[in-house]
Amino acid sequence: MKSREIALIGIMLALSLMLNVSPLKVPTQWGMTIDLVAIPVVVVYLLLGYTSSLISLALLFVGLSIVSPASWLGASMKFFATLCVILGMEIAKKLTNFNPESYTGRRLIAFILSAYLISIAIRIPLMVGLNYY
């Protein structure tokens, strides 16, 4: 792993933890709040790739376990929810042969839609199972 990758992962991890403690949250109708903690991990995926995003996600779990008021339980739920997004993007990238270096508009739309649908298909059963546990 290059020092540039380590530095970017560190910066994005710090940004994620800052977003966790900041008041930038969107309240929902059913009592939850949607925060922006996972966005830097997705940015790491887009900039550095799958392996680096998994490393940053594991470090985010450790950081959220320490900083978050929800402790390790909230950190584990955030970990698995973000993991679904990263897995969905990686599977969609392989299915659509998407290359971020050179792509067309149709291929980009196909990648975004398939990543969205695959992420939801992974996330729903996983989160239902985790919530029953």
Coordinates of N, CA and C in Angstrom, one line a residue:
M1 N 0.8 -1.2 0.0 CA 0.0 0.0 0.0 C 0.9 1.2 0.0
K2 N 0.6 2.2 -0.9 CA 1.4 3.4 -1.0 C 1.0 4.4 0.1
S3 N 2.0 5.3 0.3 CA 1.8 6.3 1.4 C 0.6 7.2 1.0
R4 N 0.4 7.4 -0.3 CA -0.7 8.3 -0.7 C -2.1 7.6 -0.3
E5 N -2.2 6.3 -0.5 CA -3.4 5.6 -0.2 C -3.6 5.7 1.4
I6 N -2.6 5.5 2.1 CA -2.7 5.5 3.6 C -3.1 6.9 4.0
A7 N -2.5 7.9 3.4 CA -2.9 9.3 3.8 C -4.4 9.6 3.4
L8 N -4.8 9.2 2.3 CA -6.2 9.4 1.9 C -7.2 8.6 2.7
I9 N -6.8 7.4 3.1 CA -7.7 6.6 4.0 C -7.8 7.3 5.3
G10 N -6.7 7.8 5.8 CA -6.7 8.5 7.1 C -7.5 9.8 7.1
I11 N -7.4 10.6 6.0 CA -8.2 11.8 5.9 C -9.7 11.5 5.8
M12 N -10.0 10.5 5.0 CA -11.4 10.1 4.9 C -12.0 9.5 6.2
L13 N -11.1 8.8 6.9 CA -11.6 8.3 8.2 C -11.8 9.4 9.2
A14 N -10.9 10.4 9.2 CA -11.2 11.5 10.1 C -12.4 12.3 9.7
L15 N -12.7 12.4 8.4 CA -13.9 13.1 7.9 C -15.1 12.3 8.3
S16 N -15.1 11.0 8.2 CA -16.2 10.2 8.7 C -16.5 10.4 10.1
L17 N -15.5 10.3 11.0 CA -15.7 10.5 12.4 C -16.2 11.9 12.7
M18 N -15.7 12.9 12.0 CA -16.2 14.3 12.2 C -17.7 14.4 11.8
L19 N -18.0 13.7 10.7 CA -19.4 13.7 10.3 C -20.3 13.0 11.3
N20 N -19.8 12.0 12.0 CA -20.6 11.3 13.0 C -20.9 12.2 14.2
V21 N -20.0 13.0 14.6 CA -20.2 13.9 15.8 C -20.8 15.2 15.4
S22 N -20.9 15.5 14.1 CA -21.5 16.8 13.7 C -23.0 16.7 13.7
P23 N -23.6 17.9 13.8 CA -25.1 17.9 13.8 C -25.7 17.7 12.4
L24 N -24.9 17.4 11.4 CA -25.5 17.3 10.0 C -26.1 15.9 9.9
K25 N -27.4 15.9 10.3 CA -28.1 14.6 10.2 C -29.5 15.0 9.6
V26 N -30.1 14.0 8.9 CA -31.4 14.2 8.3 C -32.4 13.4 9.1
P27 N -33.4 14.0 9.8 CA -34.4 13.2 10.5 C -35.4 12.6 9.6
T28 N -35.8 11.4 9.9 CA -36.8 10.7 9.1 C -38.2 10.6 9.8
Q29 N -39.2 10.2 9.1 CA -40.5 10.1 9.7 C -40.6 9.1 10.8
W30 N -39.8 8.0 10.7 CA -39.9 6.9 11.7 C -39.0 7.0 12.8
G31 N -38.4 8.1 13.1 CA -37.6 8.3 14.3 C -36.1 8.1 14.1
M32 N -35.6 7.7 13.0 CA -34.2 7.5 12.7 C -33.6 8.8 12.2
T33 N -32.3 8.9 12.2 CA -31.6 10.0 11.5 C -30.6 9.4 10.5
I34 N -30.6 10.0 9.4 CA -29.6 9.6 8.3 C -28.4 10.5 8.4
D35 N -27.3 9.9 8.6 CA -26.0 10.7 8.7 C -25.2 10.4 7.4
L36 N -24.1 11.2 7.3 CA -23.3 11.1 6.1 C -22.0 10.4 6.4
V37 N -21.9 9.5 7.3 CA -20.7 8.9 7.8 C -20.1 8.0 6.7
A38 N -20.9 7.3 5.9 CA -20.4 6.3 4.9 C -19.9 7.0 3.6
I39 N -20.3 8.2 3.4 CA -19.9 8.8 2.1 C -18.4 8.9 1.9
P40 N -17.5 9.2 2.9 CA -16.1 9.1 2.6 C -15.6 7.7 2.3
V41 N -16.2 6.7 2.8 CA -15.8 5.3 2.5 C -16.1 5.0 1.0
V42 N -17.2 5.5 0.6 CA -17.6 5.3 -0.8 C -16.6 6.1 -1.7
V43 N -16.2 7.3 -1.3 CA -15.3 8.1 -2.0 C -13.9 7.3 -2.1
V44 N -13.5 6.7 -1.0 CA -12.3 5.9 -1.0 C -12.4 4.7 -2.1
Y45 N -13.6 4.1 -2.1 CA -13.8 3.1 -3.1 C -13.7 3.6 -4.5
L46 N -14.3 4.8 -4.8 CA -14.2 5.4 -6.1 C -12.8 5.8 -6.5
L47 N -12.0 6.3 -5.5 CA -10.7 6.8 -5.8 C -9.6 5.7 -5.8
L48 N -9.7 4.8 -4.8 CA -8.6 3.8 -4.6 C -9.0 2.4 -4.9
G49 N -10.3 2.0 -4.9 CA -10.6 0.7 -5.2 C -11.2 -0.1 -4.0
Y50 N -11.5 -1.3 -4.3 CA -12.2 -2.2 -3.4 C -11.4 -2.5 -2.1
T51 N -10.2 -2.9 -2.2 CA -9.4 -3.3 -1.0 C -9.2 -2.1 -0.1
S52 N -8.9 -1.0 -0.6 CA -8.7 0.2 0.2 C -10.0 0.6 0.9
S53 N -11.1 0.4 0.2 CA -12.4 0.8 0.9 C -12.7 -0.2 2.0
L54 N -12.4 -1.4 1.9 CA -12.6 -2.4 2.9 C -11.7 -2.1 4.1
I55 N -10.5 -1.7 3.9 CA -9.6 -1.3 5.0 C -10.1 -0.1 5.7
S56 N -10.6 0.9 4.9 CA -11.1 2.1 5.6 C -12.4 1.8 6.3
L57 N -13.2 0.9 5.8 CA -14.4 0.5 6.5 C -14.1 -0.2 7.8
A58 N -13.1 -1.1 7.8 CA -12.7 -1.7 9.1 C -12.2 -0.7 10.1
L59 N -11.4 0.3 9.6 CA -10.9 1.3 10.5 C -12.1 2.2 11.0
L60 N -13.1 2.4 10.1 CA -14.2 3.2 10.5 C -15.0 2.5 11.7
F61 N -15.1 1.2 11.6 CA -15.8 0.4 12.6 C -15.1 0.6 14.0
V62 N -13.7 0.6 14.0 CA -13.0 0.8 15.2 C -13.2 2.2 15.7
G63 N -13.1 3.2 14.8 CA -13.3 4.6 15.2 C -14.7 4.9 15.7
L64 N -15.7 4.4 15.1 CA -17.1 4.6 15.5 C -17.3 3.9 16.8
S65 N -16.7 2.7 17.1 CA -16.9 2.0 18.3 C -16.4 2.9 19.5
I66 N -15.4 3.7 19.2 CA -14.8 4.6 20.3 C -15.6 5.9 20.4
V67 N -15.9 6.5 19.3 CA -16.5 7.9 19.3 C -18.0 7.9 19.4
S68 N -18.6 7.0 18.7 CA -20.1 7.0 18.6 C -20.8 6.8 19.9
P69 N -21.9 7.5 20.2 CA -22.6 7.2 21.4 C -23.4 5.8 21.3
A70 N -23.5 5.3 20.1 CA -24.2 4.0 20.0 C -23.2 2.8 20.2
S71 N -21.9 3.1 20.4 CA -20.9 2.2 20.8 C -20.7 1.2 19.6
W72 N -20.3 0.0 20.0 CA -19.9 -1.0 19.0 C -21.1 -1.5 18.2
L73 N -22.3 -1.5 18.8 CA -23.5 -2.0 18.1 C -23.9 -1.1 17.0
G74 N -23.9 0.2 17.2 CA -24.1 1.2 16.1 C -23.0 1.1 15.0
A75 N -21.8 0.9 15.5 CA -20.7 0.8 14.6 C -20.8 -0.4 13.7
S76 N -21.3 -1.5 14.3 CA -21.4 -2.7 13.5 C -22.5 -2.6 12.5
M77 N -23.6 -2.0 12.9 CA -24.7 -1.8 11.9 C -24.3 -0.9 10.7
K78 N -23.5 0.2 11.1 CA -23.0 1.1 10.0 C -22.0 0.3 9.1
F79 N -21.2 -0.5 9.8 CA -20.2 -1.3 9.0 C -20.9 -2.2 8.0
F80 N -22.0 -3.0 8.4 CA -22.6 -3.9 7.5 C -23.5 -3.1 6.4
A81 N -24.0 -2.0 6.8 CA -24.8 -1.2 5.8 C -23.9 -0.6 4.8
T82 N -22.7 -0.2 5.2 CA -21.8 0.4 4.2 C -21.1 -0.7 3.4
L83 N -20.9 -1.9 4.0 CA -20.4 -3.0 3.3 C -21.3 -3.4 2.1
C84 N -22.6 -3.4 2.4 CA -23.5 -3.7 1.3 C -23.4 -2.8 0.1
V85 N -23.2 -1.5 0.4 CA -23.0 -0.5 -0.7 C -21.7 -0.8 -1.5
I86 N -20.6 -1.1 -0.8 CA -19.4 -1.4 -1.4 C -19.4 -2.7 -2.3
L87 N -20.0 -3.7 -1.7 CA -20.2 -5.0 -2.4 C -21.1 -4.8 -3.6
G88 N -22.1 -4.0 -3.5 CA -23.0 -3.7 -4.6 C -22.3 -3.0 -5.7
M89 N -21.5 -2.1 -5.4 CA -20.7 -1.3 -6.4 C -19.7 -2.2 -7.1
E90 N -19.0 -3.1 -6.3 CA -18.0 -4.0 -6.9 C -18.6 -5.0 -7.8
I91 N -19.8 -5.6 -7.4 CA -20.5 -6.6 -8.2 C -21.0 -5.9 -9.5
A92 N -21.5 -4.7 -9.4 CA -22.0 -4.0 -10.5 C -20.9 -3.6 -11.5
K93 N -19.8 -3.3 -10.9 CA -18.6 -2.9 -11.8 C -18.2 -4.1 -12.6
K94 N -18.2 -5.3 -12.0 CA -17.8 -6.5 -12.7 C -18.9 -6.9 -13.7
L95 N -20.2 -6.8 -13.4 CA -21.3 -7.2 -14.3 C -21.4 -6.2 -15.5
T96 N -21.2 -5.0 -15.3 CA -21.3 -4.0 -16.4 C -20.0 -3.7 -17.1
N97 N -18.9 -4.3 -16.7 CA -17.6 -4.0 -17.2 C -17.3 -2.5 -17.2
F98 N -17.7 -1.8 -16.1 CA -17.5 -0.4 -15.9 C -16.1 -0.1 -15.6
N99 N -15.5 0.9 -16.4 CA -14.2 1.3 -16.2 C -14.2 2.8 -15.9
P100 N -13.9 3.3 -14.7 CA -14.0 4.7 -14.4 C -13.0 5.6 -15.2
E101 N -12.0 5.0 -15.8 CA -11.1 5.8 -16.7 C -11.7 6.1 -18.0
S102 N -12.5 5.2 -18.6 CA -13.1 5.5 -19.9 C -14.5 4.9 -19.9
Y103 N -15.5 5.7 -20.0 CA -16.9 5.2 -20.0 C -17.8 6.1 -20.8
T104 N -18.9 5.5 -21.2 CA -19.9 6.3 -21.9 C -21.1 6.6 -20.9
G105 N -22.0 7.4 -21.4 CA -23.1 7.8 -20.5 C -24.0 6.7 -20.2
R106 N -24.2 5.8 -21.2 CA -25.1 4.6 -20.9 C -24.5 3.7 -20.0
R107 N -23.2 3.5 -20.1 CA -22.5 2.5 -19.2 C -22.5 3.1 -17.8
L108 N -22.3 4.4 -17.6 CA -22.4 5.0 -16.3 C -23.7 4.8 -15.7
I109 N -24.8 5.1 -16.4 CA -26.1 4.9 -15.9 C -26.4 3.4 -15.6
A110 N -26.0 2.5 -16.4 CA -26.1 1.1 -16.1 C -25.4 0.7 -14.8
F111 N -24.2 1.3 -14.7 CA -23.4 1.0 -13.4 C -24.1 1.5 -12.2
I112 N -24.6 2.7 -12.3 CA -25.3 3.3 -11.1 C -26.5 2.6 -10.7
L113 N -27.4 2.3 -11.7 CA -28.6 1.6 -11.4 C -28.4 0.2 -10.9
S114 N -27.5 -0.5 -11.6 CA -27.2 -1.9 -11.1 C -26.6 -1.9 -9.7
A115 N -25.7 -1.0 -9.4 CA -25.1 -0.9 -8.1 C -26.1 -0.6 -7.1
Y116 N -27.0 0.3 -7.4 CA -28.1 0.6 -6.5 C -29.0 -0.6 -6.2
L117 N -29.4 -1.3 -7.2 CA -30.3 -2.4 -7.0 C -29.6 -3.6 -6.3
I118 N -28.4 -3.8 -6.7 CA -27.6 -4.9 -6.1 C -27.4 -4.6 -4.6
S119 N -27.0 -3.4 -4.3 CA -26.8 -3.0 -2.9 C -28.1 -3.2 -2.0
I120 N -29.2 -2.8 -2.6 CA -30.5 -3.0 -1.9 C -30.8 -4.4 -1.7
A121 N -30.5 -5.2 -2.8 CA -30.8 -6.7 -2.7 C -29.9 -7.3 -1.6
I122 N -28.7 -6.9 -1.4 CA -27.9 -7.4 -0.4 C -28.3 -6.9 1.0
R123 N -28.6 -5.6 1.0 CA -28.8 -4.9 2.3 C -30.1 -5.4 3.0
I124 N -31.1 -5.5 2.3 CA -32.4 -5.8 3.0 C -32.4 -7.1 3.8
P125 N -32.0 -8.2 3.2 CA -32.0 -9.5 4.0 C -30.9 -9.4 5.1
L126 N -29.8 -8.8 4.8 CA -28.7 -8.7 5.9 C -29.2 -7.9 7.1
M127 N -29.7 -6.7 6.8 CA -30.1 -5.8 7.9 C -31.4 -6.4 8.7
V128 N -32.3 -7.1 8.0 CA -33.4 -7.7 8.7 C -32.8 -8.8 9.6
G129 N -31.9 -9.6 9.1 CA -31.3 -10.6 10.0 C -30.5 -10.0 11.2
L130 N -29.8 -8.9 10.9 CA -29.1 -8.3 12.0 C -30.0 -7.6 13.0
N131 N -31.1 -7.1 12.6 CA -32.0 -6.4 13.5 C -32.8 -7.4 14.3
Y132 N -33.0 -8.7 13.8 CA -33.6 -9.7 14.6 C -32.7 -10.3 15.6
Y133 N -31.4 -10.2 15.3 CA -30.4 -10.7 16.3 C -30.3 -9.7 17.4

